Amino acid sequence: MNNKAFFKLSYGLYVVSSSCDGKDSACIANTFVQVTSEPARVCITLNKNNYTTSLIENSCVYNVGVLLDDIDMDVIRRFGFQSGKDVNKFDGIDYEVDCQNIKQITEGIAASFSVKVISMTDVGTHIMFVGDVIDCKVINEGEVLTYANYHNKKNGTTPKNASSYQADTSKHGWRCTVCGFILEADELPEDFICPVCKQPSSVFEKI
Amino acid sequence: MNNKAFFKLSYGLYVVSSSCDGKDSACIANTFVQVTSEPARVCITLNKNNYTTSLIENSCVYNVGVLLDDIDMDVIRRFGFQSGKDVNKFDGIDYEVDCQNIKQITEGIAASFSVKVISMTDVGTHIMFVGDVIDCKVINEGEVLTYANYHNKKNGTTPKNASSYQADTSKHGWRCTVCGFILEADELPEDFICPVCKQPSSVFEKI
């Protein structure tokens, strides 16, 4: 079993949002696929620990925005590296509301999909949400961001629970000794807060 | 609803094989994703009309090979554009047999995954096969083939039933008037046989 095989898989990168009882949130995921053409049916797989996952479980609706290659890394940090339990991720950023009343960003995405869930499958740490596309739009032209480019070009970091991608044992940088989150960076900022478990930089060790 | 939004999704391209009661087959698919890391769990979504799909339904095992960017188009035609009901797709091509006794090609793939199915979900025209990775290997180095590159660089054609990708209403070329398959090409070869319904070139119309 050579886990490096998992790095050969190709994905896009997406902002997945939902809304329930007046609460909005969104997260970053790489597992969005179209599963049938007729009807237009899709699937997203999300970690159970994500706040967005609980919103979708309750509302049975979600929106997926397809990230563009030139996306500002701050947008990925905003949606991927903090929890919607703690902050309102749409505060201070441009968004529109789709036909199912779900917020989605308008800058930095190529397209958006409004999805109504038809089935949920528990696959262990994650839930797969199969749904029908109620509406979809092309928002901006430009090359889309692939997961490979995200890692290669953006030197991106992956919170332990934010993605279903296999953990990379060859990573270097700083590891949170509390939750295992790895920051891939040469320097650890003094005021750095672990995006997963909220511990300060003092609990991090160099790897 | 602008179906061009579906062209903004990113995928890899894969050879999915299975074996049951001494019968082997494989098909081409773009919907392979890792769904959890612990355990290493994956999902492939396949059209019910594929012969490979019926083999997986009965054997509950499959192997996925990750296609390389420099793959010979003949390999894609071999596995994607004919049915395993009619021919033995592994005849005359190099392959190895994995730990679950499933054939997989050895040239033109970056990695392979041996998967044991843990759940099947009927999503209409397709079935989603979630499974645990029993073994995985890196086979060859090199850039992997993305679905975008397959379409852009290889001028690939998509049999109507071979993929879950949304039909492209902007396609030009030749349409089979029997099953709707579209050959994206300037010229229609006289001896062309529809890869989906096996009709001759005379039933095709220019679009």
CSV table of C-alpha atoms in Angstrom, one decimal:
chain,number,residue,atom,x,y,z
A,1,MET,CA,0.0,0.0,0.0
A,2,ASN,CA,1.7,3.2,-1.3
A,3,ASN,CA,-0.3,6.2,-0.2
A,4,LYS,CA,1.5,8.3,-2.8
A,5,ALA,CA,-0.9,6.8,-5.3
A,6,PHE,CA,-3.7,9.1,-3.9
A,7,PHE,CA,-1.7,12.1,-5.1
A,8,LYS,CA,-2.3,10.9,-8.7
A,9,LEU,CA,-6.0,11.7,-8.5
A,10,SER,CA,-7.4,14.9,-10.1
A,11,TYR,CA,-9.9,17.2,-8.5
A,12,GLY,CA,-11.2,20.7,-8.7
A,13,LEU,CA,-11.7,23.0,-5.7
A,14,TYR,CA,-15.0,24.3,-4.6
A,15,VAL,CA,-16.8,26.6,-2.1
A,16,VAL,CA,-19.8,24.6,-0.7
A,17,SER,CA,-22.4,26.7,1.1
A,18,SER,CA,-25.7,26.1,2.8
A,19,SER,CA,-28.3,27.9,4.9
A,20,CYS,CA,-30.6,26.7,7.6
A,21,ASP,CA,-32.9,28.6,10.0
A,22,GLY,CA,-31.2,31.9,9.2
A,23,LYS,CA,-27.7,30.5,9.7
A,24,ASP,CA,-25.2,30.6,6.7
A,25,SER,CA,-21.9,28.9,6.3
A,26,ALA,CA,-19.6,27.5,3.6
A,27,CYS,CA,-16.4,25.4,3.4
A,28,ILE,CA,-13.8,24.3,0.9
A,29,ALA,CA,-14.0,20.8,-0.7
A,30,ASN,CA,-12.5,18.9,-3.6
A,31,THR,CA,-15.0,16.1,-4.0
A,32,PHE,CA,-17.7,17.6,-6.2
A,33,VAL,CA,-18.7,15.3,-9.1
A,34,GLN,CA,-21.5,15.1,-11.6
A,35,VAL,CA,-23.0,11.6,-11.2
A,36,THR,CA,-25.8,11.5,-13.9
A,37,SER,CA,-26.7,13.7,-16.9
A,38,GLU,CA,-30.4,13.0,-17.1
A,39,PRO,CA,-31.4,14.4,-14.7
A,40,ALA,CA,-28.4,16.6,-13.9
A,41,ARG,CA,-27.4,15.0,-10.6
A,42,VAL,CA,-24.3,15.7,-8.5
A,43,CYS,CA,-22.5,14.6,-5.3
A,44,ILE,CA,-20.4,16.3,-2.7
A,45,THR,CA,-18.7,14.5,0.2
A,46,LEU,CA,-18.0,16.5,3.3
A,47,ASN,CA,-16.4,15.9,6.7
A,48,LYS,CA,-19.0,15.4,9.5
A,49,ASN,CA,-17.1,17.9,11.6
A,50,ASN,CA,-17.7,20.8,9.2
A,51,TYR,CA,-20.4,23.2,10.3
A,52,THR,CA,-21.6,23.4,6.7
A,53,THR,CA,-22.3,19.7,6.8
A,54,SER,CA,-24.7,20.0,9.6
A,55,LEU,CA,-26.5,22.9,7.8
A,56,ILE,CA,-26.9,20.7,4.7
A,57,GLU,CA,-28.1,17.7,6.8
A,58,ASN,CA,-30.9,19.9,8.2
A,59,SER,CA,-31.8,22.0,5.2
A,60,CYS,CA,-31.2,19.4,2.4
A,61,VAL,CA,-29.9,22.2,0.1
A,62,TYR,CA,-26.5,23.4,-0.9
A,63,ASN,CA,-24.7,25.6,-3.4
A,64,VAL,CA,-21.3,24.8,-5.0
A,65,GLY,CA,-19.0,27.5,-6.4
A,66,VAL,CA,-16.2,26.4,-8.7
A,67,LEU,CA,-13.0,28.2,-7.7
A,68,LEU,CA,-10.9,30.0,-10.4
A,69,ASP,CA,-7.2,29.5,-10.6
A,70,ASP,CA,-6.4,33.1,-9.7
A,71,ILE,CA,-8.5,33.0,-6.6
A,72,ASP,CA,-7.2,35.1,-3.7
A,73,MET,CA,-5.7,32.7,-1.1
A,74,ASP,CA,-7.5,34.9,1.5
A,75,VAL,CA,-10.8,33.5,0.2
A,76,ILE,CA,-9.6,29.9,0.7
A,77,ARG,CA,-8.4,30.8,4.2
A,78,ARG,CA,-11.7,32.5,5.0
A,79,PHE,CA,-13.8,29.5,4.0
A,80,GLY,CA,-11.4,26.6,4.6
A,81,PHE,CA,-9.3,27.4,7.6
A,82,GLN,CA,-11.8,28.6,10.2
A,83,SER,CA,-15.1,27.2,11.5
A,84,GLY,CA,-18.5,28.6,10.7
A,85,LYS,CA,-19.4,27.8,14.3
A,86,ASP,CA,-17.1,30.7,15.4
A,87,VAL,CA,-17.5,33.3,12.6
A,88,ASN,CA,-19.9,34.3,9.9
A,89,LYS,CA,-17.8,33.5,6.9
A,90,PHE,CA,-19.8,35.8,4.6
A,91,ASP,CA,-19.2,38.9,6.7
A,92,GLY,CA,-17.4,41.5,4.6
A,93,ILE,CA,-17.3,39.6,1.3
A,94,ASP,CA,-19.4,40.1,-1.8
A,95,TYR,CA,-22.1,37.4,-2.3
A,96,GLU,CA,-25.4,36.7,-4.0
A,97,VAL,CA,-28.3,34.6,-2.8
A,98,ASP,CA,-29.4,31.7,-5.1
A,99,CYS,CA,-32.9,30.4,-5.9
A,100,GLN,CA,-32.8,28.3,-2.8
A,101,ASN,CA,-31.9,31.3,-0.6
A,102,ILE,CA,-28.2,30.2,-0.1
A,103,LYS,CA,-25.3,32.6,-0.2
A,104,GLN,CA,-22.5,32.1,-2.6
A,105,ILE,CA,-19.5,34.4,-3.4
A,106,THR,CA,-19.5,36.2,-6.8
A,107,GLU,CA,-15.8,36.9,-7.2
A,108,GLY,CA,-13.2,34.2,-7.9
A,109,ILE,CA,-15.6,31.5,-9.0
A,110,ALA,CA,-16.2,30.2,-12.6
A,111,ALA,CA,-19.7,28.8,-12.0
A,112,SER,CA,-22.3,28.0,-9.3
A,113,PHE,CA,-24.7,25.1,-8.8
A,114,SER,CA,-27.9,25.2,-6.7
A,115,VAL,CA,-28.5,21.7,-5.5
A,116,LYS,CA,-31.4,19.9,-3.7
A,117,VAL,CA,-30.4,16.8,-1.8
A,118,ILE,CA,-32.1,13.6,-2.7
A,119,SER,CA,-30.0,11.2,-0.6
A,120,MET,CA,-27.3,11.2,2.1
A,121,THR,CA,-24.9,8.3,2.6
A,122,ASP,CA,-22.8,7.9,5.8
A,123,VAL,CA,-19.3,6.8,4.7
A,124,GLY,CA,-17.6,7.0,8.1
A,125,THR,CA,-15.9,10.3,8.8
A,126,HIS,CA,-17.8,11.9,5.9
A,127,ILE,CA,-21.3,12.2,4.4
A,128,MET,CA,-22.0,12.0,0.7
A,129,PHE,CA,-24.8,14.3,-0.4
A,130,VAL,CA,-26.3,13.3,-3.8
A,131,GLY,CA,-28.6,15.9,-5.2
A,132,ASP,CA,-30.4,17.4,-8.2
A,133,VAL,CA,-29.1,20.6,-9.8
A,134,ILE,CA,-32.0,23.1,-9.6
A,135,ASP,CA,-30.1,25.8,-11.3
A,136,CYS,CA,-26.5,26.4,-12.5
A,137,LYS,CA,-24.8,29.5,-13.9
A,138,VAL,CA,-21.5,30.5,-15.5
A,139,ILE,CA,-20.3,33.4,-13.3
A,140,ASN,CA,-16.8,34.3,-14.6
A,141,GLU,CA,-14.6,33.1,-17.5
A,142,GLY,CA,-11.0,31.9,-16.8
A,143,GLU,CA,-9.1,28.8,-15.9
A,144,VAL,CA,-10.5,26.8,-12.9
A,145,LEU,CA,-8.3,25.9,-9.9
A,146,THR,CA,-7.3,22.2,-9.7
A,147,TYR,CA,-6.4,20.6,-6.4
A,148,ALA,CA,-2.9,19.9,-7.9
A,149,ASN,CA,-2.4,23.6,-8.8
A,150,TYR,CA,-3.7,24.6,-5.4
A,151,HIS,CA,-0.9,22.5,-3.8
A,152,ASN,CA,1.8,23.1,-6.3
A,153,LYS,CA,1.4,26.8,-7.1
A,154,LYS,CA,-0.3,28.2,-4.1
A,155,ASN,CA,1.7,26.3,-1.5
A,156,GLY,CA,-1.6,25.7,0.2
A,157,THR,CA,-2.1,24.2,3.6
A,158,THR,CA,-4.7,21.5,4.4
A,159,PRO,CA,-6.5,21.5,7.7
A,160,LYS,CA,-6.7,18.0,9.1
A,161,ASN,CA,-10.5,17.9,8.9
A,162,ALA,CA,-11.2,20.1,6.0
A,163,SER,CA,-10.6,17.7,3.2
A,164,SER,CA,-10.9,14.0,2.3
A,165,TYR,CA,-7.6,14.0,0.6
A,166,GLN,CA,-5.0,11.5,2.0
A,167,ALA,CA,-2.6,12.9,4.6
A,168,ASP,CA,0.9,13.6,3.0
A,169,THR,CA,3.6,12.0,5.2
A,170,SER,CA,6.2,13.9,3.2
A,171,LYS,CA,5.0,17.3,4.4
A,172,HIS,CA,7.4,19.7,6.1
A,173,GLY,CA,6.6,22.8,8.2
A,174,TRP,CA,4.9,23.0,11.6
A,175,ARG,CA,2.6,20.5,13.3
A,176,CYS,CA,0.0,21.3,16.0
A,177,THR,CA,0.8,18.9,18.8
A,178,VAL,CA,-2.8,19.0,20.0
A,179,CYS,CA,-4.7,18.0,16.8
A,180,GLY,CA,-2.0,17.2,14.3
A,181,PHE,CA,-2.8,20.0,11.8
A,182,ILE,CA,0.2,20.8,9.7
A,183,LEU,CA,1.1,24.3,8.5
A,184,GLU,CA,3.3,24.0,5.4
A,185,ALA,CA,5.5,27.1,5.8
A,186,ASP,CA,9.1,28.0,6.6
A,187,GLU,CA,8.1,30.4,9.4
A,188,LEU,CA,5.4,30.0,12.0
A,189,PRO,CA,3.8,33.4,12.7
A,190,GLU,CA,3.9,34.2,16.5
A,191,ASP,CA,0.2,35.0,16.5
A,192,PHE,CA,-0.8,31.9,14.5
A,193,ILE,CA,-3.9,30.1,15.8
A,194,CYS,CA,-4.5,26.5,14.8
A,195,PRO,CA,-7.4,26.6,12.3
A,196,VAL,CA,-8.7,23.2,13.5
A,197,CYS,CA,-8.4,23.3,17.3
A,198,LYS,CA,-7.7,27.0,18.0
A,199,GLN,CA,-4.5,26.4,20.0
A,200,PRO,CA,-1.8,29.1,19.9
A,201,SER,CA,1.6,28.9,18.0
A,202,SER,CA,3.3,27.7,21.2
A,203,VAL,CA,1.9,24.2,20.9
A,204,PHE,CA,3.3,23.8,17.4
A,205,GLU,CA,6.5,21.8,16.7
A,206,LYS,CA,8.8,22.0,13.7
A,207,ILE,CA,8.7,18.9,11.4
B,1,MET,CA,-29.9,26.8,-16.1
B,2,ASN,CA,-26.7,27.1,-18.1
B,3,ASN,CA,-25.3,23.6,-18.8
B,4,LYS,CA,-22.0,25.1,-19.7
B,5,ALA,CA,-21.4,25.4,-15.9
B,6,PHE,CA,-20.7,21.6,-15.9
B,7,PHE,CA,-17.7,22.1,-18.1
B,8,LYS,CA,-16.1,24.0,-15.2
B,9,LEU,CA,-15.8,20.9,-13.1
B,10,SER,CA,-12.3,19.2,-12.9
B,11,TYR,CA,-11.8,15.4,-13.1
B,12,GLY,CA,-9.1,12.8,-13.9
B,13,LEU,CA,-9.7,10.0,-16.3
B,14,TYR,CA,-9.6,6.3,-15.1
B,15,VAL,CA,-9.6,2.7,-16.4
B,16,VAL,CA,-12.1,0.9,-14.1
B,17,SER,CA,-11.8,-2.9,-14.3
B,18,SER,CA,-13.5,-5.9,-12.6
B,19,SER,CA,-13.7,-9.6,-12.8
B,20,CYS,CA,-16.5,-12.1,-12.0
B,21,ASP,CA,-16.8,-15.8,-12.6
B,22,GLY,CA,-13.9,-15.8,-15.0
B,23,LYS,CA,-15.1,-12.8,-17.0
B,24,ASP,CA,-13.0,-9.6,-17.1
B,25,SER,CA,-13.8,-6.2,-18.4
B,26,ALA,CA,-13.0,-2.5,-17.9
B,27,CYS,CA,-14.3,0.9,-18.9
B,28,ILE,CA,-13.3,4.5,-18.9
B,29,ALA,CA,-14.7,6.8,-16.2
B,30,ASN,CA,-14.1,10.3,-14.8
B,31,THR,CA,-15.9,10.1,-11.5
B,32,PHE,CA,-13.3,8.5,-9.1
B,33,VAL,CA,-12.9,10.3,-5.8
B,34,GLN,CA,-11.4,9.6,-2.4
B,35,VAL,CA,-14.2,10.1,0.2
B,36,THR,CA,-12.4,9.4,3.5
B,37,SER,CA,-8.8,9.2,4.6
B,38,GLU,CA,-9.2,6.9,7.6
B,39,PRO,CA,-9.9,4.3,6.4
B,40,ALA,CA,-8.8,5.0,2.8
B,41,ARG,CA,-12.2,4.9,1.1
B,42,VAL,CA,-13.1,5.8,-2.4
B,43,CYS,CA,-16.1,6.1,-4.8
B,44,ILE,CA,-16.7,5.5,-8.5
B,45,THR,CA,-19.9,6.2,-10.3
B,46,LEU,CA,-20.7,4.1,-13.4
B,47,ASN,CA,-23.4,3.9,-16.0
B,48,LYS,CA,-25.8,0.9,-15.5
B,49,ASN,CA,-25.4,0.0,-19.2
B,50,ASN,CA,-21.7,-0.6,-18.8
B,51,TYR,CA,-20.7,-4.3,-18.7
B,52,THR,CA,-18.1,-3.5,-16.1
B,53,THR,CA,-20.9,-2.2,-13.9
B,54,SER,CA,-22.6,-5.5,-13.8
B,55,LEU,CA,-19.3,-7.3,-13.0
B,56,ILE,CA,-18.8,-5.0,-10.0
B,57,GLU,CA,-22.4,-5.4,-8.9
B,58,ASN,CA,-21.8,-9.2,-8.7
B,59,SER,CA,-18.2,-9.4,-7.6
B,60,CYS,CA,-18.1,-6.3,-5.2
B,61,VAL,CA,-14.5,-5.7,-6.2
B,62,TYR,CA,-12.9,-3.3,-8.7
B,63,ASN,CA,-9.5,-1.8,-9.7
B,64,VAL,CA,-8.9,1.7,-10.8
B,65,GLY,CA,-6.0,2.8,-13.0
B,66,VAL,CA,-5.1,6.5,-13.2
B,67,LEU,CA,-4.5,7.4,-16.8
B,68,LEU,CA,-1.3,9.3,-17.7
B,69,ASP,CA,-1.4,12.5,-19.9
B,70,ASP,CA,0.6,10.8,-22.7
B,71,ILE,CA,-1.8,7.8,-22.9
B,72,ASP,CA,-2.2,6.3,-26.4
B,73,MET,CA,-5.7,7.2,-27.6
B,74,ASP,CA,-6.0,3.6,-28.8
B,75,VAL,CA,-6.1,2.5,-25.1
B,76,ILE,CA,-9.0,4.9,-24.4
B,77,ARG,CA,-10.8,3.7,-27.5
B,78,ARG,CA,-10.2,0.1,-26.5
B,79,PHE,CA,-11.7,0.5,-23.0
B,80,GLY,CA,-14.1,3.4,-23.6
B,81,PHE,CA,-15.6,3.0,-27.1
B,82,GLN,CA,-16.6,-0.7,-27.3
B,83,SER,CA,-18.6,-2.9,-25.0
B,84,GLY,CA,-17.1,-5.8,-22.9
B,85,LYS,CA,-20.2,-7.7,-23.9
B,86,ASP,CA,-18.8,-8.0,-27.4
B,87,VAL,CA,-15.0,-8.2,-27.0
B,88,ASN,CA,-12.4,-9.2,-24.3
B,89,LYS,CA,-10.9,-5.8,-23.8
B,90,PHE,CA,-7.7,-7.2,-22.3
B,91,ASP,CA,-6.9,-9.4,-25.4
B,92,GLY,CA,-3.5,-8.3,-26.9
B,93,ILE,CA,-2.6,-5.7,-24.2
B,94,ASP,CA,-0.2,-5.9,-21.3
B,95,TYR,CA,-1.8,-6.3,-17.9
B,96,GLU,CA,-1.2,-7.5,-14.4
B,97,VAL,CA,-3.5,-9.2,-12.0
B,98,ASP,CA,-4.1,-7.4,-8.6
B,99,CYS,CA,-4.5,-8.8,-5.1
B,100,GLN,CA,-8.2,-9.3,-5.7
B,101,ASN,CA,-7.6,-11.2,-9.0
B,102,ILE,CA,-8.6,-8.2,-11.2
B,103,LYS,CA,-6.8,-7.3,-14.4
B,104,GLN,CA,-5.4,-3.8,-14.9
B,105,ILE,CA,-3.1,-2.4,-17.6
B,106,THR,CA,0.5,-1.6,-16.7
B,107,GLU,CA,1.4,0.9,-19.5
B,108,GLY,CA,-0.1,4.4,-19.5
B,109,ILE,CA,-1.2,4.6,-15.9
B,110,ALA,CA,0.3,6.5,-13.0
B,111,ALA,CA,-1.2,4.4,-10.2
B,112,SER,CA,-3.7,1.7,-9.4
B,113,PHE,CA,-6.1,1.0,-6.6
B,114,SER,CA,-7.7,-2.3,-5.6
B,115,VAL,CA,-11.0,-1.6,-4.1
B,116,LYS,CA,-13.5,-3.8,-2.1
B,117,VAL,CA,-17.1,-2.4,-2.4
B,118,ILE,CA,-18.9,-1.6,0.9
B,119,SER,CA,-22.0,0.1,-0.4
B,120,MET,CA,-23.8,0.6,-3.7
B,121,THR,CA,-26.2,3.6,-4.3
B,122,ASP,CA,-28.6,3.7,-7.2
B,123,VAL,CA,-28.6,7.3,-8.5
B,124,GLY,CA,-30.8,6.8,-11.6
B,125,THR,CA,-28.9,6.0,-14.8
B,126,HIS,CA,-25.7,5.3,-12.7
B,127,ILE,CA,-24.6,3.4,-9.6
B,128,MET,CA,-22.2,4.8,-7.0
B,129,PHE,CA,-19.8,2.1,-5.7
B,130,VAL,CA,-18.2,3.2,-2.3
B,131,GLY,CA,-15.3,0.9,-1.3
B,132,ASP,CA,-12.2,0.5,0.8
B,133,VAL,CA,-8.8,0.6,-0.8
B,134,ILE,CA,-7.2,-2.8,-0.1
B,135,ASP,CA,-4.0,-2.0,-1.9
B,136,CYS,CA,-2.7,0.9,-4.0
B,137,LYS,CA,0.5,1.4,-6.0
B,138,VAL,CA,2.4,4.0,-8.0
B,139,ILE,CA,3.0,2.4,-11.4
B,140,ASN,CA,4.6,5.1,-13.5
B,141,GLU,CA,5.8,8.7,-13.0
B,142,GLY,CA,4.5,11.5,-15.2
B,143,GLU,CA,1.7,14.0,-15.4
B,144,VAL,CA,-1.8,12.5,-15.1
B,145,LEU,CA,-4.6,13.0,-17.7
B,146,THR,CA,-7.3,15.4,-16.7
B,147,TYR,CA,-10.7,15.3,-18.3
B,148,ALA,CA,-10.2,18.9,-19.6
B,149,ASN,CA,-6.9,17.9,-21.3
B,150,TYR,CA,-8.6,14.8,-22.7
B,151,HIS,CA,-11.1,17.0,-24.4
B,152,ASN,CA,-8.9,19.9,-25.3
B,153,LYS,CA,-5.7,18.2,-26.4
B,154,LYS,CA,-6.8,14.8,-27.6
B,155,ASN,CA,-10.0,16.0,-29.4
B,156,GLY,CA,-11.6,13.1,-27.6
B,157,THR,CA,-15.1,11.8,-28.3
B,158,THR,CA,-17.6,10.8,-25.6
B,159,PRO,CA,-19.9,7.9,-26.2
B,160,LYS,CA,-23.4,8.8,-24.9
B,161,ASN,CA,-23.5,6.1,-22.2
B,162,ALA,CA,-19.8,5.9,-21.3
B,163,SER,CA,-19.6,8.9,-19.0
B,164,SER,CA,-21.6,10.8,-16.5
B,165,TYR,CA,-20.4,14.1,-18.0
B,166,GLN,CA,-23.1,16.5,-19.1
B,167,ALA,CA,-23.9,16.4,-22.9
B,168,ASP,CA,-22.4,19.3,-24.7
B,169,THR,CA,-25.1,21.1,-26.8
B,170,SER,CA,-22.4,23.1,-28.5
B,171,LYS,CA,-20.7,20.0,-30.1
B,172,HIS,CA,-20.2,19.8,-33.8
B,173,GLY,CA,-19.5,16.7,-35.9
B,174,TRP,CA,-21.7,13.7,-36.6
B,175,ARG,CA,-24.7,12.4,-34.6
B,176,CYS,CA,-25.9,8.8,-34.6
B,177,THR,CA,-29.7,9.1,-35.4
B,178,VAL,CA,-30.3,5.8,-33.6
B,179,CYS,CA,-28.8,6.4,-30.2
B,180,GLY,CA,-27.6,10.1,-30.2
B,181,PHE,CA,-23.9,9.4,-29.9
B,182,ILE,CA,-21.8,12.3,-31.2
B,183,LEU,CA,-18.5,11.8,-33.0
B,184,GLU,CA,-16.6,15.1,-32.8
B,185,ALA,CA,-14.7,15.1,-36.1
B,186,ASP,CA,-14.7,16.9,-39.4
B,187,GLU,CA,-14.9,13.7,-41.5
B,188,LEU,CA,-17.0,10.6,-40.8
B,189,PRO,CA,-15.1,7.5,-41.9
B,190,GLU,CA,-17.1,5.3,-44.3
B,191,ASP,CA,-16.5,2.2,-42.2
B,192,PHE,CA,-17.3,3.9,-38.9
B,193,ILE,CA,-19.5,1.9,-36.5
B,194,CYS,CA,-21.3,3.6,-33.7
B,195,PRO,CA,-19.5,2.6,-30.5
B,196,VAL,CA,-22.7,2.7,-28.5
B,197,CYS,CA,-25.4,1.1,-30.7
B,198,LYS,CA,-23.2,-0.5,-33.4
B,199,GLN,CA,-25.0,1.1,-36.3
B,200,PRO,CA,-23.1,1.9,-39.6
B,201,SER,CA,-22.0,5.4,-40.8
B,202,SER,CA,-25.1,5.7,-43.0
B,203,VAL,CA,-27.3,6.4,-39.9
B,204,PHE,CA,-25.1,9.4,-38.9
B,205,GLU,CA,-26.2,13.0,-39.7
B,206,LYS,CA,-23.9,16.1,-39.8
B,207,ILE,CA,-24.5,18.6,-36.9
